[in-house]
XYZ file of C-alpha atoms in Angstrom:
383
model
C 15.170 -31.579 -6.628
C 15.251 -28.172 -7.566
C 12.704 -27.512 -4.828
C 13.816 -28.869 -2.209
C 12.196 -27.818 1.246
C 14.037 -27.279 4.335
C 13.234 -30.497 6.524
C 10.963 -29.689 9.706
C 11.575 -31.368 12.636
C 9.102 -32.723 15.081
C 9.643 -31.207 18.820
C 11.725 -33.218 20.941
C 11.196 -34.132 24.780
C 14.944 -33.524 26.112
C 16.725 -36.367 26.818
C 16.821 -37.891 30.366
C 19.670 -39.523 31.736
C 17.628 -42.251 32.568
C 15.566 -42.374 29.767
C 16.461 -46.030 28.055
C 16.810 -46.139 24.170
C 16.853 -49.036 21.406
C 20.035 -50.330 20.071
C 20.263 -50.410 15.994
C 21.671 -54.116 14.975
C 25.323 -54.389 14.264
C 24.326 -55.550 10.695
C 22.439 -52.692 9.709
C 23.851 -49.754 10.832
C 22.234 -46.482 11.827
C 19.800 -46.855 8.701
C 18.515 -50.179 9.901
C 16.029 -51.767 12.247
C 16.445 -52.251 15.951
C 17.303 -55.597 17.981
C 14.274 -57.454 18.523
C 15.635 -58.283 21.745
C 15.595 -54.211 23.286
C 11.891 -54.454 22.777
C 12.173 -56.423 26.362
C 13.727 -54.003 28.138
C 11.528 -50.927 26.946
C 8.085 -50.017 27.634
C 4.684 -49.556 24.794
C 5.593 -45.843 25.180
C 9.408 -45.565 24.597
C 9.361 -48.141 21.792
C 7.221 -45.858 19.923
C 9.247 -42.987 20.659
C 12.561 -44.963 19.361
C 10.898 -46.384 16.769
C 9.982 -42.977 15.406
C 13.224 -41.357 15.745
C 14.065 -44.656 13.947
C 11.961 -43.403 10.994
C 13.209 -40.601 11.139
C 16.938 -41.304 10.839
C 16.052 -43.460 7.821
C 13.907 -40.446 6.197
C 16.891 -38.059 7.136
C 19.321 -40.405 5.223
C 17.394 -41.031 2.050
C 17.179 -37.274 1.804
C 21.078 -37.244 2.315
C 21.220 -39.866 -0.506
C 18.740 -37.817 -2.686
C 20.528 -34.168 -2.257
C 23.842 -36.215 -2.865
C 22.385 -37.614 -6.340
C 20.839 -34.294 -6.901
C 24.384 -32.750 -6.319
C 25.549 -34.540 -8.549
C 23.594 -34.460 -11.111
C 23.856 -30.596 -10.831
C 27.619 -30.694 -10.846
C 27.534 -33.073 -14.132
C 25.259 -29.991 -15.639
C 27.906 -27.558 -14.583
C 30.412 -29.714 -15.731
C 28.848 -30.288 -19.549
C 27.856 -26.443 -19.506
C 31.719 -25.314 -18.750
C 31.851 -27.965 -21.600
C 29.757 -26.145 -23.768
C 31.246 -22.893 -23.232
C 34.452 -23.921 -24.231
C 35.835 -23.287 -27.729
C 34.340 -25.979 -30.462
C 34.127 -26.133 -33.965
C 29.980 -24.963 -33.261
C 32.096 -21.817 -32.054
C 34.827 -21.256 -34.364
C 34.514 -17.386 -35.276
C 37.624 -17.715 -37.374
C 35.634 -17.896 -40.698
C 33.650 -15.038 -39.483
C 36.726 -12.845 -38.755
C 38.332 -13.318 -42.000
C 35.142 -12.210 -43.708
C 35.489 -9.348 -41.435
C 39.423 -9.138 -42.342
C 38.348 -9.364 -46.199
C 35.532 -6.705 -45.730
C 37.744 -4.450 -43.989
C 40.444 -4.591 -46.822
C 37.801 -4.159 -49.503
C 36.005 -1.133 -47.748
C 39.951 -0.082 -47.910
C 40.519 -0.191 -50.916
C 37.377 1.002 -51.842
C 38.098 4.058 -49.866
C 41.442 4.342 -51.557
C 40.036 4.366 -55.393
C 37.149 6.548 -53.803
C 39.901 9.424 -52.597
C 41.737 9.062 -55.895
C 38.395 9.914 -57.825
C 38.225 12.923 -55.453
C 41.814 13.561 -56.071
C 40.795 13.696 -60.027
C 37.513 15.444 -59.691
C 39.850 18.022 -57.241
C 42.081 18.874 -59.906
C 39.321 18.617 -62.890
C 37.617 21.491 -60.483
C 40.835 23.609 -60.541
C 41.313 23.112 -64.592
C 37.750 24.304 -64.363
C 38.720 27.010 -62.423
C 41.716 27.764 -64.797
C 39.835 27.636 -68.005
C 36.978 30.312 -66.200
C 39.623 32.469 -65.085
C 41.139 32.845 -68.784
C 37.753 32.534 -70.474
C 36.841 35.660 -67.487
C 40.425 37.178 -69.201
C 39.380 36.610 -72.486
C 36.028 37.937 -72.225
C 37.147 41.024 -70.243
C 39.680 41.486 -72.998
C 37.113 41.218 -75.772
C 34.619 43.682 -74.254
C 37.873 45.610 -74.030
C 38.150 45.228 -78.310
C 34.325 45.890 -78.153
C 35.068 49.035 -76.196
C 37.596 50.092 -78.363
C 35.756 49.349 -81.742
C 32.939 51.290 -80.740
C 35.337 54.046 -79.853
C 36.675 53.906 -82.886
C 33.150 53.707 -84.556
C 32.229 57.106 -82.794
C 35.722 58.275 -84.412
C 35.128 56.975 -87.595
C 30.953 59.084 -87.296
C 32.595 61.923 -86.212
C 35.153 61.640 -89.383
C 32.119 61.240 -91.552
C 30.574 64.220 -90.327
C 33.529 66.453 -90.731
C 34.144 65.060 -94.030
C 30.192 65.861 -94.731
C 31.206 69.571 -93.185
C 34.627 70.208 -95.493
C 32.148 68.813 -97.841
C 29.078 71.115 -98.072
C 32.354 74.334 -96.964
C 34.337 73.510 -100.445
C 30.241 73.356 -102.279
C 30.069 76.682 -100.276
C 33.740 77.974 -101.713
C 32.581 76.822 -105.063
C 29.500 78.590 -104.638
C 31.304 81.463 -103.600
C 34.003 81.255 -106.296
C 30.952 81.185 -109.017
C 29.256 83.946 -107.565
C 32.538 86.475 -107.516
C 32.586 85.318 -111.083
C 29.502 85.849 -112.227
C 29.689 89.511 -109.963
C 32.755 90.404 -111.954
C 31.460 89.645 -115.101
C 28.616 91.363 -114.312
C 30.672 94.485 -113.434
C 32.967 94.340 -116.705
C 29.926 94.312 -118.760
C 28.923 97.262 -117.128
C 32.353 98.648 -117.431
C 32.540 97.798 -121.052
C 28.882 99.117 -121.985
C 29.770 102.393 -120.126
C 32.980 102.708 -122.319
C 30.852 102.148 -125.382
C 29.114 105.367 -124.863
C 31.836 107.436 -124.422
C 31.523 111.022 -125.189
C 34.226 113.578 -126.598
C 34.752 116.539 -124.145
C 37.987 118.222 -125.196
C 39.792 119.977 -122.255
C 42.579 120.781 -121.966
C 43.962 118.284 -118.820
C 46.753 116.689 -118.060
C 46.903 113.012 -119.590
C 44.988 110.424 -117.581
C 45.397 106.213 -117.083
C 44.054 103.977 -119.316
C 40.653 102.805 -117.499
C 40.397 99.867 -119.643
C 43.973 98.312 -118.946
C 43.152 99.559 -115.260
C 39.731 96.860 -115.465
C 42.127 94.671 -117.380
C 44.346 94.412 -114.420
C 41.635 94.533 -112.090
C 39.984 91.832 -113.682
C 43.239 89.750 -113.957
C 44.210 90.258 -110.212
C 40.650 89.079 -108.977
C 41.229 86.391 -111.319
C 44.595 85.824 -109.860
C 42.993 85.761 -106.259
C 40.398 83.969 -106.901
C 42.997 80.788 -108.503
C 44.948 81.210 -105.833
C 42.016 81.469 -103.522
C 40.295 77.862 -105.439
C 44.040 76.617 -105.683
C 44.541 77.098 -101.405
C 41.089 76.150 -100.739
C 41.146 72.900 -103.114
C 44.921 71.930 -101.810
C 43.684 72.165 -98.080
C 40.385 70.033 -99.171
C 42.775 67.633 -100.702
C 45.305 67.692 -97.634
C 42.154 66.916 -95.077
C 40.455 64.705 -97.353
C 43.824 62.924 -97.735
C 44.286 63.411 -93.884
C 40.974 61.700 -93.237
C 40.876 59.293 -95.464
C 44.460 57.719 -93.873
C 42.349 58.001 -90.357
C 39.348 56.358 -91.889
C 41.912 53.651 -93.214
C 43.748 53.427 -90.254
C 40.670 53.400 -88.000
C 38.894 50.539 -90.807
C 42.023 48.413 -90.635
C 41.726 48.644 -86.299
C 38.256 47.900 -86.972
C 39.005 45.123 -88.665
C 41.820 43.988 -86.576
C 39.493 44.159 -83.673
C 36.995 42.353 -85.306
C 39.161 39.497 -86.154
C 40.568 39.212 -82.658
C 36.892 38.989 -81.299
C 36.283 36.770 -83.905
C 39.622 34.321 -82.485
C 38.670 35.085 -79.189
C 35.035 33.848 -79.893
C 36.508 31.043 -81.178
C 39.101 30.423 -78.179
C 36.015 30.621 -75.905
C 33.926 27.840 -77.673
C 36.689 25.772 -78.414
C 37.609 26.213 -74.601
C 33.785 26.101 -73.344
C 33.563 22.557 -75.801
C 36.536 21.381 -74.016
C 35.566 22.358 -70.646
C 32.070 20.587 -70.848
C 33.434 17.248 -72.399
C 35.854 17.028 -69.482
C 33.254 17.367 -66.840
C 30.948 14.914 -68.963
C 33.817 12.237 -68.944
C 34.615 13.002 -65.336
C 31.055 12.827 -64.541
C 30.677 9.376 -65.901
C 34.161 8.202 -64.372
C 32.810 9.076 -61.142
C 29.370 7.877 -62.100
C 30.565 4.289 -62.283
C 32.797 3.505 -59.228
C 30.069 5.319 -57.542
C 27.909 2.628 -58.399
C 30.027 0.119 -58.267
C 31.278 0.857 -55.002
C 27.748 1.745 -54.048
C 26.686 -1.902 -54.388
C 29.502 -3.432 -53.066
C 28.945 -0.968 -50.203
C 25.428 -2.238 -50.314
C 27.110 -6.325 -50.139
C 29.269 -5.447 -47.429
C 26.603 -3.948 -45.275
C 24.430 -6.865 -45.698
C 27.075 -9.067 -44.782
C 28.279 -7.270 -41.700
C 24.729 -6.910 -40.962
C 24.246 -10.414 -40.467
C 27.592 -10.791 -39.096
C 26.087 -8.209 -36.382
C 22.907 -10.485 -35.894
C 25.204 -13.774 -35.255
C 26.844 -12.189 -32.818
C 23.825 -10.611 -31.025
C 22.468 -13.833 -31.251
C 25.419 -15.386 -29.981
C 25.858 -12.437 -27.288
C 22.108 -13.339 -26.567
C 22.903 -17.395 -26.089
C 25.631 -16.633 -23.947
C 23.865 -14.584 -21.679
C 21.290 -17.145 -21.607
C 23.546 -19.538 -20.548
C 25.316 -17.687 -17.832
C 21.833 -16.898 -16.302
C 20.951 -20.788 -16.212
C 24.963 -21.034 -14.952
C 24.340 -18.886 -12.306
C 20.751 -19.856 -11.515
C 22.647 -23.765 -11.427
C 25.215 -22.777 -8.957
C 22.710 -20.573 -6.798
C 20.891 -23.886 -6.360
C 24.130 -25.669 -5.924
C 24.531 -23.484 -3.000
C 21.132 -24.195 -1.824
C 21.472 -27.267 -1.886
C 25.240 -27.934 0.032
C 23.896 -25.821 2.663
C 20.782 -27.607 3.216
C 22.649 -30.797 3.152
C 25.154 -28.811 5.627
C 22.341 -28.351 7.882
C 21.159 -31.929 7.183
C 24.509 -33.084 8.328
C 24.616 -31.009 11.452
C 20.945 -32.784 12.760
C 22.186 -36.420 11.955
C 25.616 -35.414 13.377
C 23.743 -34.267 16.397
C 20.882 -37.023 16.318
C 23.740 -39.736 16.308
C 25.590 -38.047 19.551
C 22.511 -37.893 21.200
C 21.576 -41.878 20.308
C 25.105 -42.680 21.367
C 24.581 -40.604 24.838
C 21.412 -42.765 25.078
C 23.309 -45.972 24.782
C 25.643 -45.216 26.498
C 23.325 -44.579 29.402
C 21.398 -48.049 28.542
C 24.153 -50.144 28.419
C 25.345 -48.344 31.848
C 22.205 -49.362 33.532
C 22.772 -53.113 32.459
C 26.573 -52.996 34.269
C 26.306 -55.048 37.105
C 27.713 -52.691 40.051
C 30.117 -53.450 42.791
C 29.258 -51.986 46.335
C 30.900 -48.758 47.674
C 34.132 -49.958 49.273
C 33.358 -46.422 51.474
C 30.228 -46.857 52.808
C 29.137 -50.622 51.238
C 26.110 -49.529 49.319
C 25.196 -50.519 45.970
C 26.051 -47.191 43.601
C 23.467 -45.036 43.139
C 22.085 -45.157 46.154
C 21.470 -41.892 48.603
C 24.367 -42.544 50.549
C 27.083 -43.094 47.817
């Protein structure tokens, strides 16, 4: 029925007004036989001809019956497919969008706990940042202390090399001091062997000094000079030795100072670096497990939405399945009420045209009164 070809008429001889036709039997309508009794008033010819339009008429209204049946048929189809399409329980997408609903809260909350690790990595990165910037302090502080120690230690060389010089000057003094001694010895035992030998010369001359209490004094003023000399020289040894030795002091006990501070601060920066790398290591592994636990559920809730995703492609893919056979239903539905349109249209015309025919036999059987005018029969030339 889907196929239906357009019915092709047979060429028709146009109908003559006195061209007799058959009468169908009250009993059988316009889908029946004829009256066996018209076959006397119509020739071998005719008959055929009205028996074949006969056919005809009976062909045209079993395919009348058959598009009917096949329109309905097709309108039961588009009946149980609008069935179909409405909402069932094979359609019920309810469960589907509370999965969704429950995927959507869990990829929330997921997100949520996912920003609050960021949150705590955020501010583990700016304690990081804090304990570098005072571990950068402390360390520019200590190469400050290193700075100043070795300062101190080029102080403390240059200390021990004037020390070394006031040194080897008092040996020199000392030296010195011997050497005067030794000279002036030397020249009183000249003095004293030249006094040995004296000679007598009497002259008459005024009285002179003593030469030997003249050495004497001479001897005890160089000795005088030469304590006070040692005395000055050992004092201002003493004073700078004294003098240096509270710089060495000072400068060892700075040393030391400094050394103890970069010894804290060493510390301070271990205890601090220790610290430092234990909190990333437990951050690390905080984040390490959400990330995998969120990973797989991630992983779960893909899956799921994946095949969420093919249900409804599938679905997407039924539906447009169905409204291709809809409209491929209805374009034959179409089809089909026009060409029983055009179906109607012949038999309405075939019937007016058999009725004309009739009309025109049962006419010829009236019998006819003459012309009150010019008293002949009707019909006739003169009427």
């Amino acid at each position: 029925w889907k196929h239906a070809m357009p019915l092709t008429l047979a060429p028709r001889r146009p109908a003559a007004v006195k061209t007799p036709c058959l009468l169908p039997s009250f009993g059988e309508g316009l889908g029946g036989g004829f009256v066996a009794g018209g076959d006397v008033l119509l020739g071998g010819g005719e008959k055929e001809t009205m028996q074949n339009l006969n056919n005809r008429l009976a062909a045209y209204l079993d395919k009348v019956r058959a598009l009917e049946e096949a329109n309905a048929e097709l309108e039961i189809k588009i009946r149980e497919w609008h069935m179909k399409q409405r909402p069932g329980p094979d359609h019920d997408y309810s469960p589907y969008f509370k999965t969704i609903e429950d995927l959507r809260n869990k990829i929330l909350a997921a997100t949520t706990q996912n920003a609050n690790v960021l949150l705590q990595i955020d501010n583990a990165k700016m304690t990081a940042d804090d304990f570098r910037t005072k571990y950068e302090t402390e360390q520019a502080l200590r190469l400050s202390v290193e700075s100043d120690t070795n300062g101190l230690s080029r102080v403390l060389d240059e200390l021990t090399l004037t020390i070394g010089d006031l040194e080897r000057e008092a040996e020199r003094l000392r030296e010195e001091l011997i050497f005067l001694g030794t000279n002036h010895e030397e020249e009183m035992r000249v003095l004293r062997s030249q006094i040995g030998r004296e000679i007598t010369v009497e002259m008459d001359a005024a009285p002179g000094a003593d030469l030997t209490k003249v050495l004497e004094e001479i001897h005890e003023l160089y000795e005088s000079l030469a304590k006070n000399n040692l005395r000055d020289v050992e004092q201002w040894f003493l004073s700078k030795t004294e003098e240096l030795n509270r710089e060495v002091a000072h400068h060892t006990e700075e040393l030391l100072t400094g050394k103890s501070e970069i010894t804290e601060l060493r510390r301070n920066i271990q205890a601090l670096e220790i610290e430092l790398q234990s909190q990333l290591l437990t951050l690390e592994g905080t984040l390490a497990d959400p990330e995998a636990r969120y990973g797989s559920q991630l992983a779960q809730l893909q899956t799921l939405i994946s095949g969420v995703e093919e249900q409804l492609a599938d679905l997407r893919c039924d539906l447009e399945r169905q409204n291709q056979e809809y409209k491929f239903l209805l374009d034959v539905k179409t089809r089909l009420e026009q060409e029983i349109s055009t179906y109607r249209h012949l038999l309405e015309g075939e019937e007016a045209q058999y009725v004309q025919g009739v009309k025109i036999i049962v006419g010829s059987f009236v019998p006819r009164s003459p012309c009150r005018t010019c008293n002949h029969s009707p019909g006739s030339h003169h009427c």
